[in-house]
Coordinates of C-alpha atoms in Angstrom, one line a residue:
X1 CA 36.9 2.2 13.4
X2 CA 36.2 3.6 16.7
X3 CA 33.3 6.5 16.8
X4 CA 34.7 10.0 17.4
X5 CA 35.2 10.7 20.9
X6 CA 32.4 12.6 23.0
X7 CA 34.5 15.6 24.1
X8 CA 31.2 17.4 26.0
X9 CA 28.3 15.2 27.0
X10 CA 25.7 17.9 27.5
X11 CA 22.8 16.3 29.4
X12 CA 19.9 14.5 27.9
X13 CA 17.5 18.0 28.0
X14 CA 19.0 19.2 25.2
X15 CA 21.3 16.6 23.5
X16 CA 20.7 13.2 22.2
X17 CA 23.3 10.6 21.5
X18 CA 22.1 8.2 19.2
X19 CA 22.9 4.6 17.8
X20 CA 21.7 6.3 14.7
X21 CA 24.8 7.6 13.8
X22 CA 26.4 8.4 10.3
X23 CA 29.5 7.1 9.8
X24 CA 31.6 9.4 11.4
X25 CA 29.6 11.1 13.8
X26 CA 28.2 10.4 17.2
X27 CA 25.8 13.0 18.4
X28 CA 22.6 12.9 16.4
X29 CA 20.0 15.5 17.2
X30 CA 16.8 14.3 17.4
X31 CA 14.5 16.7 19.5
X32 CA 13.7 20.2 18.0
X33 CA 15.9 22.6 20.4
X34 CA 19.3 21.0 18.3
X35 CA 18.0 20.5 15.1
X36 CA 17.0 17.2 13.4
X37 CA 19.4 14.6 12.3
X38 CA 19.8 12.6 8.6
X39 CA 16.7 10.7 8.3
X40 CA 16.8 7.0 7.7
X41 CA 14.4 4.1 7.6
X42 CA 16.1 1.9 10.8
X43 CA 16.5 5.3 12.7
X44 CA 12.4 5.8 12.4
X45 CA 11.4 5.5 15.9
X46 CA 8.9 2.4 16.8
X47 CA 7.8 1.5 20.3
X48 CA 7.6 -1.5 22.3
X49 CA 10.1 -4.5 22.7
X50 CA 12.3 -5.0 25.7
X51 CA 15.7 -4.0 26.4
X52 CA 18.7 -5.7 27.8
X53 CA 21.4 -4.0 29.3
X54 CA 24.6 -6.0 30.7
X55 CA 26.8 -4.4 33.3
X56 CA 30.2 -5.4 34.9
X57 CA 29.9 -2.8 37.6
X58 CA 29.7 -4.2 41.1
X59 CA 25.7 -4.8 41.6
X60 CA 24.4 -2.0 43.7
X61 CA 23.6 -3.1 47.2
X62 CA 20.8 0.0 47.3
X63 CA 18.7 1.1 44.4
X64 CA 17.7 4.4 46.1
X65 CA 20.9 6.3 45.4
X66 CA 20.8 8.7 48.1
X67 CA 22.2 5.6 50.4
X68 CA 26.1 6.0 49.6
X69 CA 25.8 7.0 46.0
X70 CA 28.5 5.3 43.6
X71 CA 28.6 5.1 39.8
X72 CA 26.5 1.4 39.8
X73 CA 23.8 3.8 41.5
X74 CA 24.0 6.0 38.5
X75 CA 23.9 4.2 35.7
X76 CA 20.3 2.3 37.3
X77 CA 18.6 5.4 39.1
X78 CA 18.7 7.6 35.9
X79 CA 16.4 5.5 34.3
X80 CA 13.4 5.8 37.4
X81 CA 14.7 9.1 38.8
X82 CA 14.9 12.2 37.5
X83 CA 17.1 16.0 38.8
X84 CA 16.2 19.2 39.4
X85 CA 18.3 20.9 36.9
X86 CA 20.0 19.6 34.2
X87 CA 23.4 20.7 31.9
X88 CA 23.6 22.4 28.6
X89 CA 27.1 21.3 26.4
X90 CA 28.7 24.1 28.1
X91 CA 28.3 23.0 31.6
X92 CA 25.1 25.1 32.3
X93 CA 22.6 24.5 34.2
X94 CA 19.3 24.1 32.5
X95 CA 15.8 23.3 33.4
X96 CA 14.2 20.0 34.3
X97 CA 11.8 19.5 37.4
X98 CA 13.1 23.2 38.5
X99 CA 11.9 25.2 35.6
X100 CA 13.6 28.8 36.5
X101 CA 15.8 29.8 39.7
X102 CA 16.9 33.3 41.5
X103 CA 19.2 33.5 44.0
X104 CA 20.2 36.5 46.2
X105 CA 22.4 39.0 45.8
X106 CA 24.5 37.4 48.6
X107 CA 24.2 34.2 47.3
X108 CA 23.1 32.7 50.5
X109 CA 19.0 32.0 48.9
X110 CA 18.3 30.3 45.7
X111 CA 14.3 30.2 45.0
X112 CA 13.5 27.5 42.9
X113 CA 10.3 27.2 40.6
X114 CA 8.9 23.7 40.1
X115 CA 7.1 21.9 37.3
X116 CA 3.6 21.9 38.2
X117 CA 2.4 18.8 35.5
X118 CA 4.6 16.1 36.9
X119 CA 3.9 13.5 39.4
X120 CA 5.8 10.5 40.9
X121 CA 5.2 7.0 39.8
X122 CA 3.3 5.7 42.5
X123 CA 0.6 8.8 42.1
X124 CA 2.5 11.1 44.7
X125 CA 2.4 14.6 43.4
X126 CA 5.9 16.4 42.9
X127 CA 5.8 19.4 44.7
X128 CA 8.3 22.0 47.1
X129 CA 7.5 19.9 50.1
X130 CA 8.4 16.8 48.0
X131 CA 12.1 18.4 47.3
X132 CA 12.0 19.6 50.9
X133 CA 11.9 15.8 52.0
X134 CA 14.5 14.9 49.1
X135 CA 16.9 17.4 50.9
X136 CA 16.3 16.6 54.3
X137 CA 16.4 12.5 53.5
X138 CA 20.3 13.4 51.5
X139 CA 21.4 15.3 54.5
X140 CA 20.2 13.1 57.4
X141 CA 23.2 11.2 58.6
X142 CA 20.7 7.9 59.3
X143 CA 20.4 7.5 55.2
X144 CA 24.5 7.1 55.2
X145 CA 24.6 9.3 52.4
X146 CA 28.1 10.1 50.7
X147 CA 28.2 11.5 47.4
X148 CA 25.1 13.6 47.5
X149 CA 25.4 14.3 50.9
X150 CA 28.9 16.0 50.1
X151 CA 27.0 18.1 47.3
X152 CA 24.6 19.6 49.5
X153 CA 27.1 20.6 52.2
X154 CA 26.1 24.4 52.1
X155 CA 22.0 23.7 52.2
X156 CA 21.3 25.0 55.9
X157 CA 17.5 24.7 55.5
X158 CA 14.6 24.0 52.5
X159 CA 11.6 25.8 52.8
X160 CA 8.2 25.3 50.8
X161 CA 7.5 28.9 50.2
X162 CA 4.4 27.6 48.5
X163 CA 3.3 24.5 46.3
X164 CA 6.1 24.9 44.0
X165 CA 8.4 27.3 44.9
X166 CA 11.6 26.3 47.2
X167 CA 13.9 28.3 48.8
X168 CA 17.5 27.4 50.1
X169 CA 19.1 28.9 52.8
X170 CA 23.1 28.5 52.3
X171 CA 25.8 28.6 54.7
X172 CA 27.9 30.3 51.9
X173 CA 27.4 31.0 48.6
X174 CA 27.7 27.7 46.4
X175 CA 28.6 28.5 42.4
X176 CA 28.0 24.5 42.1
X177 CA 24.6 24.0 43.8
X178 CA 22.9 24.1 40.1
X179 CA 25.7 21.8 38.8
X180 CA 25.0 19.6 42.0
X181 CA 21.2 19.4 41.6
X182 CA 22.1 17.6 38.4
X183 CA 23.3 14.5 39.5
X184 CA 21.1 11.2 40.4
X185 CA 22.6 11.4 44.0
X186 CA 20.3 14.6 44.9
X187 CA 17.5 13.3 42.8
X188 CA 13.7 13.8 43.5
X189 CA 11.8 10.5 44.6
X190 CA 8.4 10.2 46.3
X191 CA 8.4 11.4 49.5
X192 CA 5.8 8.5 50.4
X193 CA 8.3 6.0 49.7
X194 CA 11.0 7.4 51.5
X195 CA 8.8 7.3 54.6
X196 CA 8.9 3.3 54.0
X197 CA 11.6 1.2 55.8
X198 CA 15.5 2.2 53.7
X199 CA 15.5 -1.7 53.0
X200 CA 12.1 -1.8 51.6
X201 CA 12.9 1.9 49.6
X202 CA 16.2 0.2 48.8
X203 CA 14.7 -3.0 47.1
X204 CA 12.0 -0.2 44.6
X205 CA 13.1 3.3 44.9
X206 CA 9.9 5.3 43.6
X207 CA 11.1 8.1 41.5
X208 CA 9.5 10.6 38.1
X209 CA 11.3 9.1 35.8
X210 CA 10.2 7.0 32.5
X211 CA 10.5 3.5 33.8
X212 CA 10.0 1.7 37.3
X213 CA 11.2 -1.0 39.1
X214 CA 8.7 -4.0 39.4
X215 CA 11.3 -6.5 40.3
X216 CA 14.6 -7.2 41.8
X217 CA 16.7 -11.0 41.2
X218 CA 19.2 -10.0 43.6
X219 CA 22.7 -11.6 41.9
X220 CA 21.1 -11.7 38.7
X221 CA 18.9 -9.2 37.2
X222 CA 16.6 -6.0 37.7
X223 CA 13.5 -5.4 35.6
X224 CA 11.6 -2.3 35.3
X225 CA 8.9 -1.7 33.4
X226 CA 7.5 1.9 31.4
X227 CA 5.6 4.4 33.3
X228 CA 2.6 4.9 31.7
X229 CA 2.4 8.1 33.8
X230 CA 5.6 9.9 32.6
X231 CA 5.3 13.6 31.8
X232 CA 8.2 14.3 29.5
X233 CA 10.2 17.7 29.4
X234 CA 8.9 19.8 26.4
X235 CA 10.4 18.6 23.2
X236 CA 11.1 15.2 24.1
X237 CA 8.5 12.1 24.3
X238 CA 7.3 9.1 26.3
X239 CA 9.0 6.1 26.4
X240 CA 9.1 3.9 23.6
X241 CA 10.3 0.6 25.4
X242 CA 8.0 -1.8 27.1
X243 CA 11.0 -1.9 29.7
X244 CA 14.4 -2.7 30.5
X245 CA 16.1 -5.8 32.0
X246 CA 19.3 -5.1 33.5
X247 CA 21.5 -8.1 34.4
X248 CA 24.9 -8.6 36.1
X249 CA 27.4 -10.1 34.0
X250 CA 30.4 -9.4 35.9
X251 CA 32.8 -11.5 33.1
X252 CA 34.5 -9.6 30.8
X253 CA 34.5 -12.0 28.2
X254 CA 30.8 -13.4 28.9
X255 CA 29.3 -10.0 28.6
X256 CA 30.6 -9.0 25.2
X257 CA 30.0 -13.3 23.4
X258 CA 25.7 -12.0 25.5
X259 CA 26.0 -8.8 23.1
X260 CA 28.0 -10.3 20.1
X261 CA 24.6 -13.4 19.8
X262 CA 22.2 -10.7 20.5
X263 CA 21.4 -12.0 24.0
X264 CA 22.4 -8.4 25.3
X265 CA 21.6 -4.6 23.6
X266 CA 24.2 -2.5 25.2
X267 CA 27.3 -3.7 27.9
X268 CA 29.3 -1.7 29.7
X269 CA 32.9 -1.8 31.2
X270 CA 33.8 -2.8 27.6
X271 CA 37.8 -4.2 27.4
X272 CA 40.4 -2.4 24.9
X273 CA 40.1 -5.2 22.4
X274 CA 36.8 -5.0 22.3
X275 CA 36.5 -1.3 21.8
X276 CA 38.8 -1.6 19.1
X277 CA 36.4 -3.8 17.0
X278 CA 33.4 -1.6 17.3
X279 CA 32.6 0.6 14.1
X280 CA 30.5 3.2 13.3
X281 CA 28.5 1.2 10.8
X282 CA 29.1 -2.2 12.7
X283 CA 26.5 -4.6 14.5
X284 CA 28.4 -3.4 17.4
X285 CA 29.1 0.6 18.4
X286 CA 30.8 2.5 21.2
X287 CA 29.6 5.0 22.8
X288 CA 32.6 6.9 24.7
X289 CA 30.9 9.4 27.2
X290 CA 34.0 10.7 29.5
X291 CA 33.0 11.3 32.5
X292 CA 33.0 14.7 34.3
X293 CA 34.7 15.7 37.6
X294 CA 37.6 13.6 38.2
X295 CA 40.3 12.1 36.2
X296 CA 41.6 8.5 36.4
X297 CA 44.5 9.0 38.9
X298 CA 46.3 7.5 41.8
X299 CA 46.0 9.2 45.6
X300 CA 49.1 8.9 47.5
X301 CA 47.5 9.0 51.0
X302 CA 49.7 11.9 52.6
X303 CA 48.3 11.2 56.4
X304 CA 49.7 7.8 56.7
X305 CA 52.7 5.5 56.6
X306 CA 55.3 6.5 54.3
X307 CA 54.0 8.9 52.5
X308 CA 53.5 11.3 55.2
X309 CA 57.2 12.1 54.1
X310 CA 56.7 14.9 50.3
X311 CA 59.8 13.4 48.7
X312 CA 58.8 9.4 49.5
X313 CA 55.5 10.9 47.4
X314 CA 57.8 12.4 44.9
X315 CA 59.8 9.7 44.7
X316 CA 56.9 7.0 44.0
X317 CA 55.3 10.0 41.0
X318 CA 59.1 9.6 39.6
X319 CA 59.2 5.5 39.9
X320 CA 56.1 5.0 38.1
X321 CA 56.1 4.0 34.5
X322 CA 52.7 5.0 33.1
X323 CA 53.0 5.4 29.2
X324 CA 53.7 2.1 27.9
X325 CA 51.3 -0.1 30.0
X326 CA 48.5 2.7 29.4
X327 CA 49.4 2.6 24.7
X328 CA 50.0 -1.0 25.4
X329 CA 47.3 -2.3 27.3
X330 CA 44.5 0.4 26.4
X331 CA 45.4 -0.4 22.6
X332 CA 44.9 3.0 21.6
X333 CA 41.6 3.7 23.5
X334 CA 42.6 6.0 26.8
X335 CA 45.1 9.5 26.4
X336 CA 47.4 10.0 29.6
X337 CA 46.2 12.6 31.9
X338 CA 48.2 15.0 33.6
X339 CA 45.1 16.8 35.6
X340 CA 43.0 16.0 38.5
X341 CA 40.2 17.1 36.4
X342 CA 38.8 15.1 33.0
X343 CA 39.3 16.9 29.8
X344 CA 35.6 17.4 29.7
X345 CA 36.1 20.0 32.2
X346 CA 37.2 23.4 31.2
X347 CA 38.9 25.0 34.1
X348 CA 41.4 21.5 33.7
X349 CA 45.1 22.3 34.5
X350 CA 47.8 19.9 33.1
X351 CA 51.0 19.8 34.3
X352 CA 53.2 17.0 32.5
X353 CA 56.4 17.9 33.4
X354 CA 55.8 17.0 36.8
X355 CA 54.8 13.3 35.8
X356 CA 57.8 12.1 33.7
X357 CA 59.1 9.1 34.7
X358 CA 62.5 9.3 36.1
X359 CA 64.0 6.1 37.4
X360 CA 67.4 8.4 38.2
X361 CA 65.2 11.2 40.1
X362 CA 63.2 8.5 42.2
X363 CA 66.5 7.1 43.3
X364 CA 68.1 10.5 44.5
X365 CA 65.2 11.7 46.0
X366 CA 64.8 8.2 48.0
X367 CA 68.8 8.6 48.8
X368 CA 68.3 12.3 50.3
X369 CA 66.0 10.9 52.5
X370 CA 67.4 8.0 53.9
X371 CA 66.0 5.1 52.3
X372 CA 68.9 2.7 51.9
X373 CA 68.6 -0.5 49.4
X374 CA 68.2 -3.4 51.2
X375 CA 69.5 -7.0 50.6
X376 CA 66.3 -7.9 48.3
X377 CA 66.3 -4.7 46.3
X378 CA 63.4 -3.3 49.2
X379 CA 64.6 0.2 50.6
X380 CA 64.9 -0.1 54.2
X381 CA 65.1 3.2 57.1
X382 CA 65.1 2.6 60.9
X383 CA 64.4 -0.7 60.5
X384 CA 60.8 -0.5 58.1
X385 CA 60.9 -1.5 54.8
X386 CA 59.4 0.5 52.1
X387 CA 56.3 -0.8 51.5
X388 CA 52.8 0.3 49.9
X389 CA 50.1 -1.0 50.3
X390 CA 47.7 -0.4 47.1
X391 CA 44.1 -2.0 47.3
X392 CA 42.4 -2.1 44.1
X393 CA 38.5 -2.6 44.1
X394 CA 38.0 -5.5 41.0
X395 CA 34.4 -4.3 40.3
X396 CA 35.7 -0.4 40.1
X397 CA 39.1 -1.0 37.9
X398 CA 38.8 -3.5 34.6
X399 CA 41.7 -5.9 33.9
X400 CA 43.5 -3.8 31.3
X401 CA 43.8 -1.3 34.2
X402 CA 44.9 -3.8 37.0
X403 CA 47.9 -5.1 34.4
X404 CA 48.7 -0.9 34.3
X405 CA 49.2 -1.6 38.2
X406 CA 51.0 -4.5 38.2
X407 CA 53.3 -2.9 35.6
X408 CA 53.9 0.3 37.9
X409 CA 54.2 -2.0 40.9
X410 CA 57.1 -3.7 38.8
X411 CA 58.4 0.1 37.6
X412 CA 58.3 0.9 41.3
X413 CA 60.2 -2.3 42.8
X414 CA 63.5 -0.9 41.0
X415 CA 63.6 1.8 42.8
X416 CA 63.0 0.3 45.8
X417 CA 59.2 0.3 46.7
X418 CA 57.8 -2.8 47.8
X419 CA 53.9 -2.3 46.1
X420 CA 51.5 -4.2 47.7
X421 CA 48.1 -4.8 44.8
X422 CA 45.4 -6.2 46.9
X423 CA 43.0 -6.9 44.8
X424 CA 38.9 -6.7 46.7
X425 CA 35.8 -6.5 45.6
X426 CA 33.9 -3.5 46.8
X427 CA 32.9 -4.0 49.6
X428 CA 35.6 -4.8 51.0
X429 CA 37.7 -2.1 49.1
X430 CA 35.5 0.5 50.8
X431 CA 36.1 -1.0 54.3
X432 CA 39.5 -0.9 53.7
X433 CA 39.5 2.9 53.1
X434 CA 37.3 3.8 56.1
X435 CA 39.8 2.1 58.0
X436 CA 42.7 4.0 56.6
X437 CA 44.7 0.7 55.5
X438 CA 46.0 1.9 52.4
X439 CA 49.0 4.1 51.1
X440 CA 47.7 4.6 47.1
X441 CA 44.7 3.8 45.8
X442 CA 43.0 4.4 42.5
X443 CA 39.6 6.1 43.9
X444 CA 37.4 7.1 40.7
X445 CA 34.9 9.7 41.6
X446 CA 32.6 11.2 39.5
X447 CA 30.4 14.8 40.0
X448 CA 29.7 17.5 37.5
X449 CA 32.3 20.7 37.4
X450 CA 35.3 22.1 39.0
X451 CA 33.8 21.7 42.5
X452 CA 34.5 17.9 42.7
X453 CA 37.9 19.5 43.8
X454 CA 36.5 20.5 47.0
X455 CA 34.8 17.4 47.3
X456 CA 38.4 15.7 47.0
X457 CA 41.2 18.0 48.4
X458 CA 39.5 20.0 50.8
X459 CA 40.5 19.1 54.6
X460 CA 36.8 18.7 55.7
X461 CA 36.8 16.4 53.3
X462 CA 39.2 13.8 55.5
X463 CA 36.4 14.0 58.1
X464 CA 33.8 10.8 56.6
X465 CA 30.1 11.8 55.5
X466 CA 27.9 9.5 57.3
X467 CA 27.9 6.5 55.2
X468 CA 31.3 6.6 56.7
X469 CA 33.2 7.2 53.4
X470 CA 35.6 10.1 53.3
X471 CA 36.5 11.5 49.7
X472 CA 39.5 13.3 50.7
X473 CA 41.7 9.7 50.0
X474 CA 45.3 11.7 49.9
X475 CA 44.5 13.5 52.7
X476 CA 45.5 16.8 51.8
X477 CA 45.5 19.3 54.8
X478 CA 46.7 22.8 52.7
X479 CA 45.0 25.8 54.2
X480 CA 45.5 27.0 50.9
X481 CA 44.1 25.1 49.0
X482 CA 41.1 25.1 51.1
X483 CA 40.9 28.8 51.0
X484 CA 41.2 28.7 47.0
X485 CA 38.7 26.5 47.2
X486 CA 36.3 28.5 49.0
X487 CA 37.1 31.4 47.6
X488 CA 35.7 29.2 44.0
X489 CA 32.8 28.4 45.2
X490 CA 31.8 32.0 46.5
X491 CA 31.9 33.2 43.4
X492 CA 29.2 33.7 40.5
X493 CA 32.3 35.3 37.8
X494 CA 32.8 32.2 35.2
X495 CA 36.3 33.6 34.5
X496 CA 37.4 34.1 38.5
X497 CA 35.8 30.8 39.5
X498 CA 38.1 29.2 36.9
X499 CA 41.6 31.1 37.9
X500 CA 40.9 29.8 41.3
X501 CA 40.5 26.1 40.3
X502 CA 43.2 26.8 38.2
X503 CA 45.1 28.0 40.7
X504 CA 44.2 25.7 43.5
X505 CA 44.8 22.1 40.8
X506 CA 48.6 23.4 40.3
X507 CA 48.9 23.6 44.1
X508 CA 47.3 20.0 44.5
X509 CA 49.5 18.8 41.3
X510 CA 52.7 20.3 42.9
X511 CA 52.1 18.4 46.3
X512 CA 52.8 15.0 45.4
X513 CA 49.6 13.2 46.4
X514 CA 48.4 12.5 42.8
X515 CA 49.7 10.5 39.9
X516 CA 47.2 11.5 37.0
X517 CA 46.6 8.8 34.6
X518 CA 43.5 9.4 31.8
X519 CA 40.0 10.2 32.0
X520 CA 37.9 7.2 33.8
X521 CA 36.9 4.8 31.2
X522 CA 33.1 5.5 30.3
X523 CA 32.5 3.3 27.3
X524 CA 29.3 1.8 26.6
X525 CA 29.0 -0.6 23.5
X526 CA 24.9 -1.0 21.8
X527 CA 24.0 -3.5 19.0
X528 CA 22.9 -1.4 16.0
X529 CA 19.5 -2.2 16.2
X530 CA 19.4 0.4 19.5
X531 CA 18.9 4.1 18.6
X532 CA 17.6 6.8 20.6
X533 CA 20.3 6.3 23.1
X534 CA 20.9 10.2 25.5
X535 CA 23.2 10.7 28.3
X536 CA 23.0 12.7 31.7
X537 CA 24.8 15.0 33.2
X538 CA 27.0 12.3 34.9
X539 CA 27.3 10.5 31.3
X540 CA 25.1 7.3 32.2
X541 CA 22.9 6.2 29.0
X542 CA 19.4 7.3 29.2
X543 CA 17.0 4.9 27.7
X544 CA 14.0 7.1 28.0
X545 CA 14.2 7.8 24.1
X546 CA 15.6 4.7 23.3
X547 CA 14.2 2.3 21.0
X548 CA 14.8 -0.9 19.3
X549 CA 14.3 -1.9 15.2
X550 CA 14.5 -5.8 15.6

């Protein structure tokens, strides 16, 4: 039996999701704010012992994940570096190295108050001129910052108004700021490391957090090690493992046979089979933490080739066959999407009826326009076939997903598109973006609340953030759009904020340069003897709680 899906990951301040579980439940409270969960005698925490965590992401190329700032980055940095703010299971921002926060009444100066008990691993002291440097570091175009660069877009200036008090200046107001300041891609590290050469702050990021890096195998494995000097949030504790060893296992099949012998505690980028096998009461759990922001979903890029042309988009949304790859090849363990945003978001706006697939409707629309069938089934105009050209990035996208391509490439060719699957590994994925050689791509992104939107749709967002990356993949250009967008972010009214997203998604939706498909795939699977397990805002596992009954 699979464990009851997450449908809210509230961040690790105030929730705890634990290998612990009953039967039927996943979220086990285990700090006093949400109450205390069943008591047993393999969920008594002990300390020491070493973890092992296996990934199939793509190995970061940077541990310090202000530089770029991709999921990889994530799911390392949260266990070294910790956030300003966290979230509550409503979406709230709570306290975490910021303990309380004003801002303006036109919105243009949020005040922060910093913990005053907290220091950096390497003996630095955290303090305003600390998240001062943070800042300035994200937003200088020399770090090639993407992700958290795009986050603090509306910071004009940081001040240290004193030893632990910070104040913002905005360029507008910015309801996501708090959300933003959640996220490992804005996190506080020492601002004596970051004065260090970016390849030697790269190679052993120095950050709050409860663990450290001492050592990095590069192709193999990181290690880090407990900080002895961790101040933990009120309510929570120090950590209980000696330390974690996190290895790159990039085989599917290899990584699961590591955590089936015991050789590995917890995988990720677990495979639809192997989902299905876990149980709540098994040697082997899931833990299905959806991620926030963005769902799953194809960008048809709208500034380029044939898909500058609204129906040619249309067409493709009515030639691909979604539904019976996704119950087929998923087994069960992903539900179609018809939103930009994951169903962990509130203000998420579905829209299936413009996502059927109609063969008949691709055809007519592909007619009207002047696409005529060529002699190998490839629709031809003017002499250029109708190609697409679809890179898909093999560290980003696991193989139940890239069969879902291959079967819409197939839905697609009889209608006349000639798909083009490339697949690359990251790097070269990336490189293949930034140099706009690509017509639909499957571009997960992940950042807390409604405002990834912005990040995504808005037209400054086809302009690249230094690191060169642009986010904006379908190149929308909709003045209005943008000015729903804006007009979002300006405001502090939950129930206006979320008409406006509402209102600007159905306008995205009704363009034709996304195919929705489910919420990006966030499993994690643990050996029962791991408990203690919390996520983040982003829905990375926390190990800072964690612990291990051998």
């Amino acid at each position: 039996m699979i464990l009851d899906r997450v449908q809210k990951i509230p961040t690790r301040a105030t929730r705890t999701l634990s290998a612990a579980a009953g039967a039927t439940a996943v979220l086990l409270a285990l700090s006093a704010c949400t109450g205390g969960g069943p008591a047993t005698s393999d969920s008594t925490p002990v300390s020491g012992g070493t973890l092992t965590y296996a990934s199939g992401d793509a190995e970061p190329t940077c541990l310090d994940p202000h530089v770029g700032g991709n999921y990889p980055q994530a799911l390392l940095s949260t266990q070294y570096i910790e956030m300003l703010t966290g979230l509550d299971r409503n979406g709230q921002p709570t306290p975490a190295l910021a303990t309380k926060w004003t801002t303006s009444d036109d919105g243009t100066t949020l005040t922060l108050d910093l913990r005053t008990d907290v220091t950096f691993s390497d003996g630095t002291p955290f303090d305003a001129a600390a998240v001062v440097a943070n800042i300035e570091h994200v937003q200088d175009p020399t770090t090639a910052s993407s992700t958290g660069y795009l986050a603090l877009q509306s910071i004009t200036k940081a001040t240290a108004t004193d030893d632990h008090t910070v104040t913002l200046s905005l360029s507008r107001p910015d309801s996501a700021l708090l959300e933003s300041f959640s996220q490992p891609w804005v996190g506080m590290e020492s601002p004596k490391a970051l004065q260090r050469p970016q390849a030697t702050n790269c190679a052993s990021p120095v950050g709050t957090g409860p663990f450290t890096v001492t050592k990095w195998q590069r192709g193999d494995r990181i290690t880090l090690a407990k900080n002895t000097s961790y101040t933990p949030l009120s309510g929570s504790t120090k950590p209980r493992l000696d330390g974690i060893t996190w290895r790159f296992l990039p085989d599917s099949t290899s990584r699961y046979a590591a955590l089936q012998a015991g050789q590995v505690d917890v995988i990720d980028n677990a495979q639809p089979d192997q989902l299905k096998s876990a149980s709540s009461n098994g040697a082997i759990r899931d833990l299905d933490a959806p991620r926030p922001g963005a769902s799953n979903r194809l960008e048809l890029n709208s500034g380029h080739g044939v898909f500058r042309d609204e129906a040619v988009r249309k067409a493709f949304i009515a030639g691909a066959e979604i539904d019976p790859g996704l119950q087929s090849l998923f087994l069960g363990t992903a539900k179609r999407s018809y939103s930009v945003l994951s169903s962990v978001e509130p203000d998420a706006s579905s829209d299936p009826a413009r996502f059927e697939y109609s063969p008949s409707t691709a055809k007519r629309l592909l007619d009207d326009a002047g696409w005529k069938v060529g002699s190998d089934g490839v629709r031809e105009k003017d002499g250029q076939r109708l190609t697409v050209t679809f890179p898909v990035s093999t560290n980003q996208s696991v193989p139940a997903e890239r069969s879902l391509f291959q079967q819409v490439q197939a839905s697609e060719k009889a209608v006349g598109f000639d798909v083009r699957l490339e697949e690359l590994d990251l790097s070269s994925w990336y490189a293949a973006l930034a140099a706009n050689e690509y017509d639909v791509v499957s571009a997960p992104y992940t950042k807390v609340g409604p405002d990834v939107l912005r990040i995504l749709y808005d037209s400054a967002s086809i302009e690249p953030a230094p690191s060169g990356y642009f986010a904006n993949l379908a190149q929308l250009d909709d003045p209005t759009v943008d000015d729903l967008l804006e007009r979002a972010a300006r405001t502090s009214d939950a129930d206006e904020r979320g008409a406006l997203y509402r209102q600007a998604q159905q306008r995205i939706l009704a363009s034709g340069t996304v195919l929705p498909l489910y919420d990006q795939q966030n499993h994690f699977l643990y050996r029962s003897s791991v408990h203690g397990i919390e996520t983040t805002s982003v829905s990375t596992p926390w190990f800072g709680t964690a612990w291990i009954a051998r």
